[in-house]
C-alpha atoms as a PDB file:
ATOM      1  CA  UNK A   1      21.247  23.853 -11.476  1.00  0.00           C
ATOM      2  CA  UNK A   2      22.775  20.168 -12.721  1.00  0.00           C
ATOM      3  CA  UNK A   3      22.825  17.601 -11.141  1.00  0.00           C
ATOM      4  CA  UNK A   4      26.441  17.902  -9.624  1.00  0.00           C
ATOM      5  CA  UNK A   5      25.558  21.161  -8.412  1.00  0.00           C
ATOM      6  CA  UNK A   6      23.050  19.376  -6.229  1.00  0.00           C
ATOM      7  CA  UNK A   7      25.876  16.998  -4.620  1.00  0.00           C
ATOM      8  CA  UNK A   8      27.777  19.467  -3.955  1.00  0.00           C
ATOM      9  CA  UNK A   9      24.843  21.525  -1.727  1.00  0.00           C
ATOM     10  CA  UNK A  10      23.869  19.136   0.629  1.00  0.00           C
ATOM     11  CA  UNK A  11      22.205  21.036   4.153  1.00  0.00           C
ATOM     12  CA  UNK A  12      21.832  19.609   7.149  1.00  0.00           C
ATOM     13  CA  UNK A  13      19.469  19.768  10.347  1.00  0.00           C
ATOM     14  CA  UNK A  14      18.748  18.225  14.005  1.00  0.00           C
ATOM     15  CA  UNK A  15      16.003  16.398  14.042  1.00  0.00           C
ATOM     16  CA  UNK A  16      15.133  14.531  17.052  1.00  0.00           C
ATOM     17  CA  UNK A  17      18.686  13.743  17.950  1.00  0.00           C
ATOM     18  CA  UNK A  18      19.804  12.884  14.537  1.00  0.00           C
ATOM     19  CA  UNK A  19      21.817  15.347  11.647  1.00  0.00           C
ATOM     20  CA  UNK A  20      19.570  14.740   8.424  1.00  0.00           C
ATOM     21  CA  UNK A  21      21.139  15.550   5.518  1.00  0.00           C
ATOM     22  CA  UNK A  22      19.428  16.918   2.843  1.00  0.00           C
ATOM     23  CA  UNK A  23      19.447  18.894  -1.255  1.00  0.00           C
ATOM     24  CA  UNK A  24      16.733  21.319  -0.932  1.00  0.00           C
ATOM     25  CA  UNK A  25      16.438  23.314  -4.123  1.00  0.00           C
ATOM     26  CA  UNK A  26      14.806  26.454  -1.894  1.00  0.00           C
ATOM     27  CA  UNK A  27      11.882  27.579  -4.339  1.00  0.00           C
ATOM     28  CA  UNK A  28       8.864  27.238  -4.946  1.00  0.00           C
ATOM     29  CA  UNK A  29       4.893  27.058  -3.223  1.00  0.00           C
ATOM     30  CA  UNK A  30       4.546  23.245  -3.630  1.00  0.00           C
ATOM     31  CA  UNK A  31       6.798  21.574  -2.164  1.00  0.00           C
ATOM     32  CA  UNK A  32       8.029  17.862  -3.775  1.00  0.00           C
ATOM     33  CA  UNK A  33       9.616  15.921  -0.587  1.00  0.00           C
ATOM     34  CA  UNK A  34      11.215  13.016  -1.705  1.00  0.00           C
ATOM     35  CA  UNK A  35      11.963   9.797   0.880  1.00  0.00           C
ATOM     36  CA  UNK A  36      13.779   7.028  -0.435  1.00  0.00           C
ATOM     37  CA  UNK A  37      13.568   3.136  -0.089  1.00  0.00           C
ATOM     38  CA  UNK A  38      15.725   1.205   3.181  1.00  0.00           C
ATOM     39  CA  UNK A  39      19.712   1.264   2.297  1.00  0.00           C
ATOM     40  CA  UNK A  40      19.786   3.887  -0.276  1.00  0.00           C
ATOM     41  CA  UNK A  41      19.837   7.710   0.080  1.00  0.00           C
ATOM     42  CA  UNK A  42      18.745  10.907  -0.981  1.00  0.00           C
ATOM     43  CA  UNK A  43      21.023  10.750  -4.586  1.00  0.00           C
ATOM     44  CA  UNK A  44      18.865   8.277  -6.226  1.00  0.00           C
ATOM     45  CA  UNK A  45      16.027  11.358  -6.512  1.00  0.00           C
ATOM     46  CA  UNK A  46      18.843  13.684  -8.292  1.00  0.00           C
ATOM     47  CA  UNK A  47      16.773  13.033 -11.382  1.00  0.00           C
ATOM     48  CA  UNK A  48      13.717  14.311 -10.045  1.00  0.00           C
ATOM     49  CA  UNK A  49      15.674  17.025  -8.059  1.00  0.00           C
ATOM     50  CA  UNK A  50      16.984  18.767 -11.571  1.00  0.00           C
ATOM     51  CA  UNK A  51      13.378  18.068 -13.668  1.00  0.00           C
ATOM     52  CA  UNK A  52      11.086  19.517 -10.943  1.00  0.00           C
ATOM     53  CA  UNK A  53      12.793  22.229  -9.422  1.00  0.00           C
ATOM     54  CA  UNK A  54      11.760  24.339 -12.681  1.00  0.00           C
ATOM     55  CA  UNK A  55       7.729  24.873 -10.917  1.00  0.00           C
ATOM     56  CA  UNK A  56       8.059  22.993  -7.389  1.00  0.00           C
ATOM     57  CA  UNK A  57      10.240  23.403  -4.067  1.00  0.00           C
ATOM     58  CA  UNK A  58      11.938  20.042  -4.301  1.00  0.00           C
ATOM     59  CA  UNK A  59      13.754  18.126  -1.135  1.00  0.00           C
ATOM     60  CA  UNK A  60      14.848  14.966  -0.728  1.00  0.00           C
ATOM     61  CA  UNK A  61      16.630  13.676   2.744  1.00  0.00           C
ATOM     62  CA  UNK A  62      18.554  10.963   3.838  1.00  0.00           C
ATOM     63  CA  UNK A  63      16.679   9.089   6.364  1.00  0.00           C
ATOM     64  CA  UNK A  64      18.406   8.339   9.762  1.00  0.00           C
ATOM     65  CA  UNK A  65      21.271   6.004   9.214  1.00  0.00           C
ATOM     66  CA  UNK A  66      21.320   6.675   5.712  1.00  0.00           C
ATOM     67  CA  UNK A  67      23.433   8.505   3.288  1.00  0.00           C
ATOM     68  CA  UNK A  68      24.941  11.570   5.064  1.00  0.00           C
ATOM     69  CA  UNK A  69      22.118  11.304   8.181  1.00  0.00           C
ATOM     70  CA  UNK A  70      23.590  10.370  11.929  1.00  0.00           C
ATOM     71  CA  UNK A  71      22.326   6.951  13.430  1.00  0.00           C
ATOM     72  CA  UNK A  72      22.528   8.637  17.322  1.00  0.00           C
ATOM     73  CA  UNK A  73      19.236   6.845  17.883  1.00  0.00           C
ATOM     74  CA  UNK A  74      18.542   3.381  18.329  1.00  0.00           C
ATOM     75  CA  UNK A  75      15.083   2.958  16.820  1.00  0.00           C
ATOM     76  CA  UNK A  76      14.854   1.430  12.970  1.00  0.00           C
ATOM     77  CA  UNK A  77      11.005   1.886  12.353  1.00  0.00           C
ATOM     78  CA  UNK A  78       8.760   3.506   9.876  1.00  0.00           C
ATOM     79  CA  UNK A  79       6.860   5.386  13.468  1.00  0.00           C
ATOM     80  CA  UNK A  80       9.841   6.501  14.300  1.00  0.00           C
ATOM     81  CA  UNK A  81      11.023   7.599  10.885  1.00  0.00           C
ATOM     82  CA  UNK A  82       7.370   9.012  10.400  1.00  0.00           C
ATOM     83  CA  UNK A  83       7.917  11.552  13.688  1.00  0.00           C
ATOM     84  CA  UNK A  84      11.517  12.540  12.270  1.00  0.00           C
ATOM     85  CA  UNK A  85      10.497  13.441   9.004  1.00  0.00           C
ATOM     86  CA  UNK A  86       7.055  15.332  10.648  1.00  0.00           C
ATOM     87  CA  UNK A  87       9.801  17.261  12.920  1.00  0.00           C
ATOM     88  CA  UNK A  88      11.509  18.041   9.449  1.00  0.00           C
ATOM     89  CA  UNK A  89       8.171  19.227   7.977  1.00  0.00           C
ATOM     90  CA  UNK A  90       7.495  21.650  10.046  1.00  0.00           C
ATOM     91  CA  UNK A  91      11.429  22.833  10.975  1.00  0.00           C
ATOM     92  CA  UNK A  92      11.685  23.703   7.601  1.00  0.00           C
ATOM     93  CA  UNK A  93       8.161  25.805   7.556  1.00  0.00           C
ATOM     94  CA  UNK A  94       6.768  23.382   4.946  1.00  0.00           C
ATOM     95  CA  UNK A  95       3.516  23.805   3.324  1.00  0.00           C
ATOM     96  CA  UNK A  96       1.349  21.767   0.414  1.00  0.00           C
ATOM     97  CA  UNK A  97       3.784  18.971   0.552  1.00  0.00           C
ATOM     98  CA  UNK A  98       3.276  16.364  -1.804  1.00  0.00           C
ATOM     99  CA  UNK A  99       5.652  13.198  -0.345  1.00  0.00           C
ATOM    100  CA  UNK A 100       6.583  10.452  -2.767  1.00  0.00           C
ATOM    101  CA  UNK A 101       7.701   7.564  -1.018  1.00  0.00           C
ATOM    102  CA  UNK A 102       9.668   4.959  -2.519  1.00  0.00           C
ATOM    103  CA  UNK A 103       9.890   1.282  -1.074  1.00  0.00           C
ATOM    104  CA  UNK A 104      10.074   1.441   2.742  1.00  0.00           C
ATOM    105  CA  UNK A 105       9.592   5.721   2.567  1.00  0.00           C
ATOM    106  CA  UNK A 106       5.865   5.059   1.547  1.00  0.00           C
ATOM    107  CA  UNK A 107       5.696   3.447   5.162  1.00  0.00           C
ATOM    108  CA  UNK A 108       7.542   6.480   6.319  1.00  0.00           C
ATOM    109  CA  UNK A 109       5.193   8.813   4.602  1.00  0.00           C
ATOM    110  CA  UNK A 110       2.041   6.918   6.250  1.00  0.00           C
ATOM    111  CA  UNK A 111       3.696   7.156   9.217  1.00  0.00           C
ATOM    112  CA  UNK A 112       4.510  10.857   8.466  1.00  0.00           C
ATOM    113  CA  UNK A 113       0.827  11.551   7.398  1.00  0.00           C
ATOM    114  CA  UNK A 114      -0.319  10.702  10.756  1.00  0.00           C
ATOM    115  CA  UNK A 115       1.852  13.400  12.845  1.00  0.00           C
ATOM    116  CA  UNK A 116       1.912  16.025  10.330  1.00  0.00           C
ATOM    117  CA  UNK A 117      -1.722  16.616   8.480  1.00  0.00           C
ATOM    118  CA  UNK A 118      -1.759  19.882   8.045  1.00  0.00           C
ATOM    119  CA  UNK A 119       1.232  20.506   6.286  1.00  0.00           C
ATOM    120  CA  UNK A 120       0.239  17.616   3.619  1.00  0.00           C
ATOM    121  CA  UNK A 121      -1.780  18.161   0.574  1.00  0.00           C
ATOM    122  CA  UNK A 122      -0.783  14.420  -1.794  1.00  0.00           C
ATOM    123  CA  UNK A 123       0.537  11.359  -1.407  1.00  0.00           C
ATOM    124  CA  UNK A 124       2.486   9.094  -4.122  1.00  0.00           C
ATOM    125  CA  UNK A 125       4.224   5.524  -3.143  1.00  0.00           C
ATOM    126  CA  UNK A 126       6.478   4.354  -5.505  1.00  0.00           C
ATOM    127  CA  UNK A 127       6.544   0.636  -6.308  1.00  0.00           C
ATOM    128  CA  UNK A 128       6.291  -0.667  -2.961  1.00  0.00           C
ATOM    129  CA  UNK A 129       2.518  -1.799  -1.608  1.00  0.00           C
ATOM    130  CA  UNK A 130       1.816  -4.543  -3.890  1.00  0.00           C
ATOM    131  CA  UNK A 131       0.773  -6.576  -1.567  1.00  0.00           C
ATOM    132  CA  UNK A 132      -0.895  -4.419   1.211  1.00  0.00           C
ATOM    133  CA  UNK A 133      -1.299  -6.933   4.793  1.00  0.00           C
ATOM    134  CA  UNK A 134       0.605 -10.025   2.934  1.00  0.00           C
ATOM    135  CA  UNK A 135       3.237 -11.457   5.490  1.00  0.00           C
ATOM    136  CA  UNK A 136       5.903 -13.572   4.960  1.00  0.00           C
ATOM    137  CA  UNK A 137       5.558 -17.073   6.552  1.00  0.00           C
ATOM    138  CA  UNK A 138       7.197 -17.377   9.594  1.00  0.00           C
ATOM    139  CA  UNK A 139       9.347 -19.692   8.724  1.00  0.00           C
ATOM    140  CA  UNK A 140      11.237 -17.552   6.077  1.00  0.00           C
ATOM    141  CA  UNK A 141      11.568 -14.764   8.188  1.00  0.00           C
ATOM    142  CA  UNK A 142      13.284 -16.566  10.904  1.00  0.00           C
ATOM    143  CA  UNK A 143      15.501 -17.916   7.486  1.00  0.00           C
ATOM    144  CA  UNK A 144      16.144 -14.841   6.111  1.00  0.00           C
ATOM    145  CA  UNK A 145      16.965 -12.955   9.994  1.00  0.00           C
ATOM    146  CA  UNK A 146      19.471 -15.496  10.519  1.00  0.00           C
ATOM    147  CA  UNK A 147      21.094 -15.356   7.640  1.00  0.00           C
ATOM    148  CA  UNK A 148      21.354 -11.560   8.312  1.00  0.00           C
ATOM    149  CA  UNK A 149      23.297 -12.585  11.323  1.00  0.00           C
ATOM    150  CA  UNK A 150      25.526 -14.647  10.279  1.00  0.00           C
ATOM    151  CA  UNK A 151      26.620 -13.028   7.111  1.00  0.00           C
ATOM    152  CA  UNK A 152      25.265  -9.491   6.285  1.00  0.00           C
ATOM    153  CA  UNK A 153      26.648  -8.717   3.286  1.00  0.00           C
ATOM    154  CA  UNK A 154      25.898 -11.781   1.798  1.00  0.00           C
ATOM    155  CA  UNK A 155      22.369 -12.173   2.748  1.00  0.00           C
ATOM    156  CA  UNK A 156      21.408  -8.468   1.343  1.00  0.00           C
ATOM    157  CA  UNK A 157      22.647  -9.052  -1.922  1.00  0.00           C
ATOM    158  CA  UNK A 158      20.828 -12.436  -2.669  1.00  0.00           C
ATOM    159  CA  UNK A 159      17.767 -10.805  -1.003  1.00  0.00           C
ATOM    160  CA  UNK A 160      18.353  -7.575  -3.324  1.00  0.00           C
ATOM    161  CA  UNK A 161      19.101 -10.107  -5.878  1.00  0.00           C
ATOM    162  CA  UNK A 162      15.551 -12.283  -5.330  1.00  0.00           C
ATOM    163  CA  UNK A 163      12.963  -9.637  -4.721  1.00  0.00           C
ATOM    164  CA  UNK A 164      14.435  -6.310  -5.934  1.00  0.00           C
ATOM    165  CA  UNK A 165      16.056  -6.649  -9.115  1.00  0.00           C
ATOM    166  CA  UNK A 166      16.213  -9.130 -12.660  1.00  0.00           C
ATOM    167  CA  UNK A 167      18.277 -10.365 -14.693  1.00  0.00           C
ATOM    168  CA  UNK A 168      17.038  -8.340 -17.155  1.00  0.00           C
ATOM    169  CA  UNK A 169      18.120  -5.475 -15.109  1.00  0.00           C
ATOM    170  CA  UNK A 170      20.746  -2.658 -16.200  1.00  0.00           C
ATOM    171  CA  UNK A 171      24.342  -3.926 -14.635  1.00  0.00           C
ATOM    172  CA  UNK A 172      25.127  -0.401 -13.655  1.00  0.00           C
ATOM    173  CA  UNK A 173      22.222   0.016 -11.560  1.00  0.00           C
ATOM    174  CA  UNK A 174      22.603  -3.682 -10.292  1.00  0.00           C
ATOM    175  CA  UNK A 175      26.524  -2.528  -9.109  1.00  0.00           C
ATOM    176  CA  UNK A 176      25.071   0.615  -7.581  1.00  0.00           C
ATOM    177  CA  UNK A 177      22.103  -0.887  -5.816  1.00  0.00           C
ATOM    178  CA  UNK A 178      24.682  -3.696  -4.794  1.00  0.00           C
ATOM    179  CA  UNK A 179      27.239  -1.581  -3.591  1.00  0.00           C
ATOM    180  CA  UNK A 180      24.806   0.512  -1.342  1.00  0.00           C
ATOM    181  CA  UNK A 181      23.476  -2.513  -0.013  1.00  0.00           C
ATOM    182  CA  UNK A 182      27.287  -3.764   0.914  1.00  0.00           C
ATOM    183  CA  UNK A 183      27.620  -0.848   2.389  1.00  0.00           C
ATOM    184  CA  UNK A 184      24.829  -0.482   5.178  1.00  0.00           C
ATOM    185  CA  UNK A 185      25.476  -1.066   8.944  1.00  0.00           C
ATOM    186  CA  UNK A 186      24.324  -4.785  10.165  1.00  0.00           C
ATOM    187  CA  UNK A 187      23.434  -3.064  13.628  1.00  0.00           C
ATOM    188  CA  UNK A 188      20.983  -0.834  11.609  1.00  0.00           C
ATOM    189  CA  UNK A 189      19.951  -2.702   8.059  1.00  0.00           C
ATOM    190  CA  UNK A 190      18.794  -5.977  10.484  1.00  0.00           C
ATOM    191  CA  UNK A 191      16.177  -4.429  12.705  1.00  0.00           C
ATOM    192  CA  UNK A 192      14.902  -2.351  10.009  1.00  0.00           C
ATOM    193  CA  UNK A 193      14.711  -5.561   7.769  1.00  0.00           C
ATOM    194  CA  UNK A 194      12.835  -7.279  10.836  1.00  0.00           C
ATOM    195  CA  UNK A 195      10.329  -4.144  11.333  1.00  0.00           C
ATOM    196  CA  UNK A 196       9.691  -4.407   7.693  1.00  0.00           C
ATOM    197  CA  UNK A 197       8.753  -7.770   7.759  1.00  0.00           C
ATOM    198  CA  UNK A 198       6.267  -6.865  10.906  1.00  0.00           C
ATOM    199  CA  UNK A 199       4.899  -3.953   9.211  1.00  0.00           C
ATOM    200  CA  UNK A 200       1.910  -5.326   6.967  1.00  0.00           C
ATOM    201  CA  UNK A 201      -0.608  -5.300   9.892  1.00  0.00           C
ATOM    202  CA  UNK A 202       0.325  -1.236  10.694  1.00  0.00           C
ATOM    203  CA  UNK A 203       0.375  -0.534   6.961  1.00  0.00           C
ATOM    204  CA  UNK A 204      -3.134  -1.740   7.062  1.00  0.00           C
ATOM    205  CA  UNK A 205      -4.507   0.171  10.005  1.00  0.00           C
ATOM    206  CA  UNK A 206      -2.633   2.905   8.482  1.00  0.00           C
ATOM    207  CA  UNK A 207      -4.054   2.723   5.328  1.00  0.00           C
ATOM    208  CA  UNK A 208      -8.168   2.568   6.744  1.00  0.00           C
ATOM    209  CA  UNK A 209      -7.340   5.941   8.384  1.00  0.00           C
ATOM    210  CA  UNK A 210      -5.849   7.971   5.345  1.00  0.00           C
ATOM    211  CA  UNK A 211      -7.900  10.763   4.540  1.00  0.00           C
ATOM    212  CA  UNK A 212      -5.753  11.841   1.605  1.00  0.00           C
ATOM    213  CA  UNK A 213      -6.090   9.918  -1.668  1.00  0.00           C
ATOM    214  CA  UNK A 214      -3.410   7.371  -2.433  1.00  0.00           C
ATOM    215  CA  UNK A 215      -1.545   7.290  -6.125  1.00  0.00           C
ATOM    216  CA  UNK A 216       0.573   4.648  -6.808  1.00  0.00           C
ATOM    217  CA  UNK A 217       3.013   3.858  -9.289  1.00  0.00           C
ATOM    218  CA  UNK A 218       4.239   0.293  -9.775  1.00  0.00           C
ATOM    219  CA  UNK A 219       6.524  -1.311 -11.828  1.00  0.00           C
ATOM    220  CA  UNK A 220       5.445  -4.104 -13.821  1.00  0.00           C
ATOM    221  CA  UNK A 221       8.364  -6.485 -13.464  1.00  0.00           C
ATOM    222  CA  UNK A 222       6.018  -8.196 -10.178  1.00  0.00           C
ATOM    223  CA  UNK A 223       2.725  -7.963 -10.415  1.00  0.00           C
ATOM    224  CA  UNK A 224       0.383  -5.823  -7.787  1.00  0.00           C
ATOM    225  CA  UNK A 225      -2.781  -7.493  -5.709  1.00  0.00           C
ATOM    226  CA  UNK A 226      -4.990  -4.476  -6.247  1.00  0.00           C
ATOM    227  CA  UNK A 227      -8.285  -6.218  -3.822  1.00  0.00           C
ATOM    228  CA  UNK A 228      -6.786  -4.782  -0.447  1.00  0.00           C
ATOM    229  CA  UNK A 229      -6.569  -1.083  -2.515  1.00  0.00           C
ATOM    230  CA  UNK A 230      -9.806  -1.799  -2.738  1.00  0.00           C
ATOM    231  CA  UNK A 231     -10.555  -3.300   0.568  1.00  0.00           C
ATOM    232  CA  UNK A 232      -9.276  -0.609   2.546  1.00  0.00           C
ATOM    233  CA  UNK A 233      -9.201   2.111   0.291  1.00  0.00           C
ATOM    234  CA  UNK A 234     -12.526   2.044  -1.768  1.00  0.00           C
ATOM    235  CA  UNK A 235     -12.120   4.989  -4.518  1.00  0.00           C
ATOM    236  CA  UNK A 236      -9.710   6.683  -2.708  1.00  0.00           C
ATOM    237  CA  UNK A 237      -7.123   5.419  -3.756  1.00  0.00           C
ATOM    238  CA  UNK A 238      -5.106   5.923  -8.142  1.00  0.00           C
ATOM    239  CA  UNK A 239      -2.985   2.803  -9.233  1.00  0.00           C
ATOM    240  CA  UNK A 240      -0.791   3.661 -11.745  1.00  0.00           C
ATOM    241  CA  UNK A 241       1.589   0.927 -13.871  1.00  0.00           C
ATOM    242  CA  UNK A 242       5.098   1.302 -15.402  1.00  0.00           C
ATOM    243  CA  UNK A 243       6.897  -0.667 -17.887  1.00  0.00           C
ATOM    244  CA  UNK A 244      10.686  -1.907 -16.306  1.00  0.00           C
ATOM    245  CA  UNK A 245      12.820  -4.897 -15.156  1.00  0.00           C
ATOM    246  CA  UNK A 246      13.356  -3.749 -11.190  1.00  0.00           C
ATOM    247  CA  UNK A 247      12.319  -2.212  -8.194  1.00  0.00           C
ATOM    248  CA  UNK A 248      13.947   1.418  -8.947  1.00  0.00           C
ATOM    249  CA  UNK A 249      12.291   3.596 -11.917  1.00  0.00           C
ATOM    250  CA  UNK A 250      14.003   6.979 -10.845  1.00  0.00           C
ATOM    251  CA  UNK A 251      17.163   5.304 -12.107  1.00  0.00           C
ATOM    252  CA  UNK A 252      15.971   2.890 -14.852  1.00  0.00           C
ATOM    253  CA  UNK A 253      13.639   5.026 -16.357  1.00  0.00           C
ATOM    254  CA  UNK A 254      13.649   8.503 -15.131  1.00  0.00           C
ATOM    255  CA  UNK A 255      12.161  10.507 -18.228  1.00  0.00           C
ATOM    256  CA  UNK A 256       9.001   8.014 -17.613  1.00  0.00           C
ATOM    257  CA  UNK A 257       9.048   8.291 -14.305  1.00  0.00           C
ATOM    258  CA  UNK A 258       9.173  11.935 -14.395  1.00  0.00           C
ATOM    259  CA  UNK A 259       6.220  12.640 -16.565  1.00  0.00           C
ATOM    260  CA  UNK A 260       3.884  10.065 -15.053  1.00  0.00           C
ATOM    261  CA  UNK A 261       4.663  11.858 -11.324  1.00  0.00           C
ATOM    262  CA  UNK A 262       3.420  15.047 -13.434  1.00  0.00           C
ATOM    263  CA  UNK A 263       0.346  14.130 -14.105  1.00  0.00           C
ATOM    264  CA  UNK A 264      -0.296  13.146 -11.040  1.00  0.00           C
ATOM    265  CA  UNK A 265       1.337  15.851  -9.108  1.00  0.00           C
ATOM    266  CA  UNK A 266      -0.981  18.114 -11.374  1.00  0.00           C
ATOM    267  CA  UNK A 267      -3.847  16.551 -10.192  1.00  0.00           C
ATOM    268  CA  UNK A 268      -3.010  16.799  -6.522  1.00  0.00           C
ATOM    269  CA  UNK A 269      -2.789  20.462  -7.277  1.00  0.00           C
ATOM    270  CA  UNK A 270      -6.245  20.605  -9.203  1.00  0.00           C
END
């Protein structure tokens, strides 16, 4: 199946309250569940989708308030993501999931990990704890949160801008990065900005409770403080580097992405 195909299947369920949307390629014994970063969706994995759905079950979903998903509920945080997505686990009669997180859905696949253990057999976060327990100063949150207020749009792209992309970044995925970000709902993005910014103490407590071993895969374009992996993890935790100029390898470089995910998919397996 291409990657239109794909589009053009997206399912649906009720979760919790909410309709999550979701491509679900329907085969497979391992399944390869996909959640992406905040104020993107499920289409940024159609790479991964059309390269892994050859061995693997592969799903990826639009998070609440996302993409095609409902926003019924009126609760932005990676707990409550984590119990929508454990609800989606075991609706769909998952088993040996591997979740790859990206961004702000490796806090939803802690979160997930805690609610749903028995269905999950590997973890992978994608380019987003490089700085495990580091919170912003006080000051700059209460910057950035009112700048959120009193001019979304604006505000998300400088942010995006700042701490997400380069200059040495491709312009098409700067335009579609940009263009999502335009796009979200203030009443959603700004709370789930402000949890974010709250999170690093949970992420920690989360993190000295996995049982599962942790891969991660960041891209070198901002460097990664590997002492709390260390810290909190000991040896149970696999950093992984990739070359690239921004915060989103499945659509800068997907063959790369692809084959390094491979190798460590196959070793979740052995």
């Amino acid at each position: 199946m291409n990657n239109i195909e794909y589009m053009n299947k997206t399912k649906t369920i009720d979760i919790n309250g909410e309709s999550l949307a979701y491509y679900d390629t329907g085969k497979g014994n391992t399944t390869l569940l996909f959640l992406h970063g905040a104020f993107i969706k499920k289409e940024y994995w159609i790479g991964q989708l059309s390269y892994f759905s050859r061995k693997y079950r592969v799903i990826a979903v639009d998070l609440p308030g996302h993409g095609a998903s409902t926003h019924n509920i009126g609760e932005w945080t990676g707990q409550r993501f984590g119990k929508d997505i454990g609800k989606f686990i075991e609706a769909l009669h998952l088993h040996d999931v591997i979740i790859i997180g990206h961004s702000f859905g490796a806090d939803v696949m802690l979160e997930t990990v805690t609610v749903s253990t028995s269905h999950i057999s590997g973890l992978i976060e994608i380019d987003h704890m490089k700085n495990v327990g580091m919170e912003l100063p006080r000051e700059a949150v209460s910057q950035i949160v009112q700048g959120l207020h009193a001019d979304f749009e604006h505000t998300c792209v400088q942010f995006a801008k700042h701490a997400l992309l380069t200059d040495a970044t491709d312009p098409k995925i700067v335009s579609k990065l940009l263009a999502d970000y335009k796009q979200m709902d203030p009443e959603l993005g700004i709370p789930l900005l402000q949890n974010g910014f709250d999170y690093p103490k949970r992420a920690v407590a989360l993190l000295k409770r996995l049982k599962l071993k942790l891969y991660s895969i960041h891209v070198n374009y901002t460097p990664t403080n590997e002492e709390p992996f260390k810290k909190y993890l000991g040896e149970n935790y696999e950093l992984h580097h990739m070359d690239g100029t921004c915060h989103y390898p499945m659509l800068e470089n997907p063959d790369s992405l692809n084959k390094l995910l491979e190798r460590i998919i196959l070793k979740i397996e052995n």
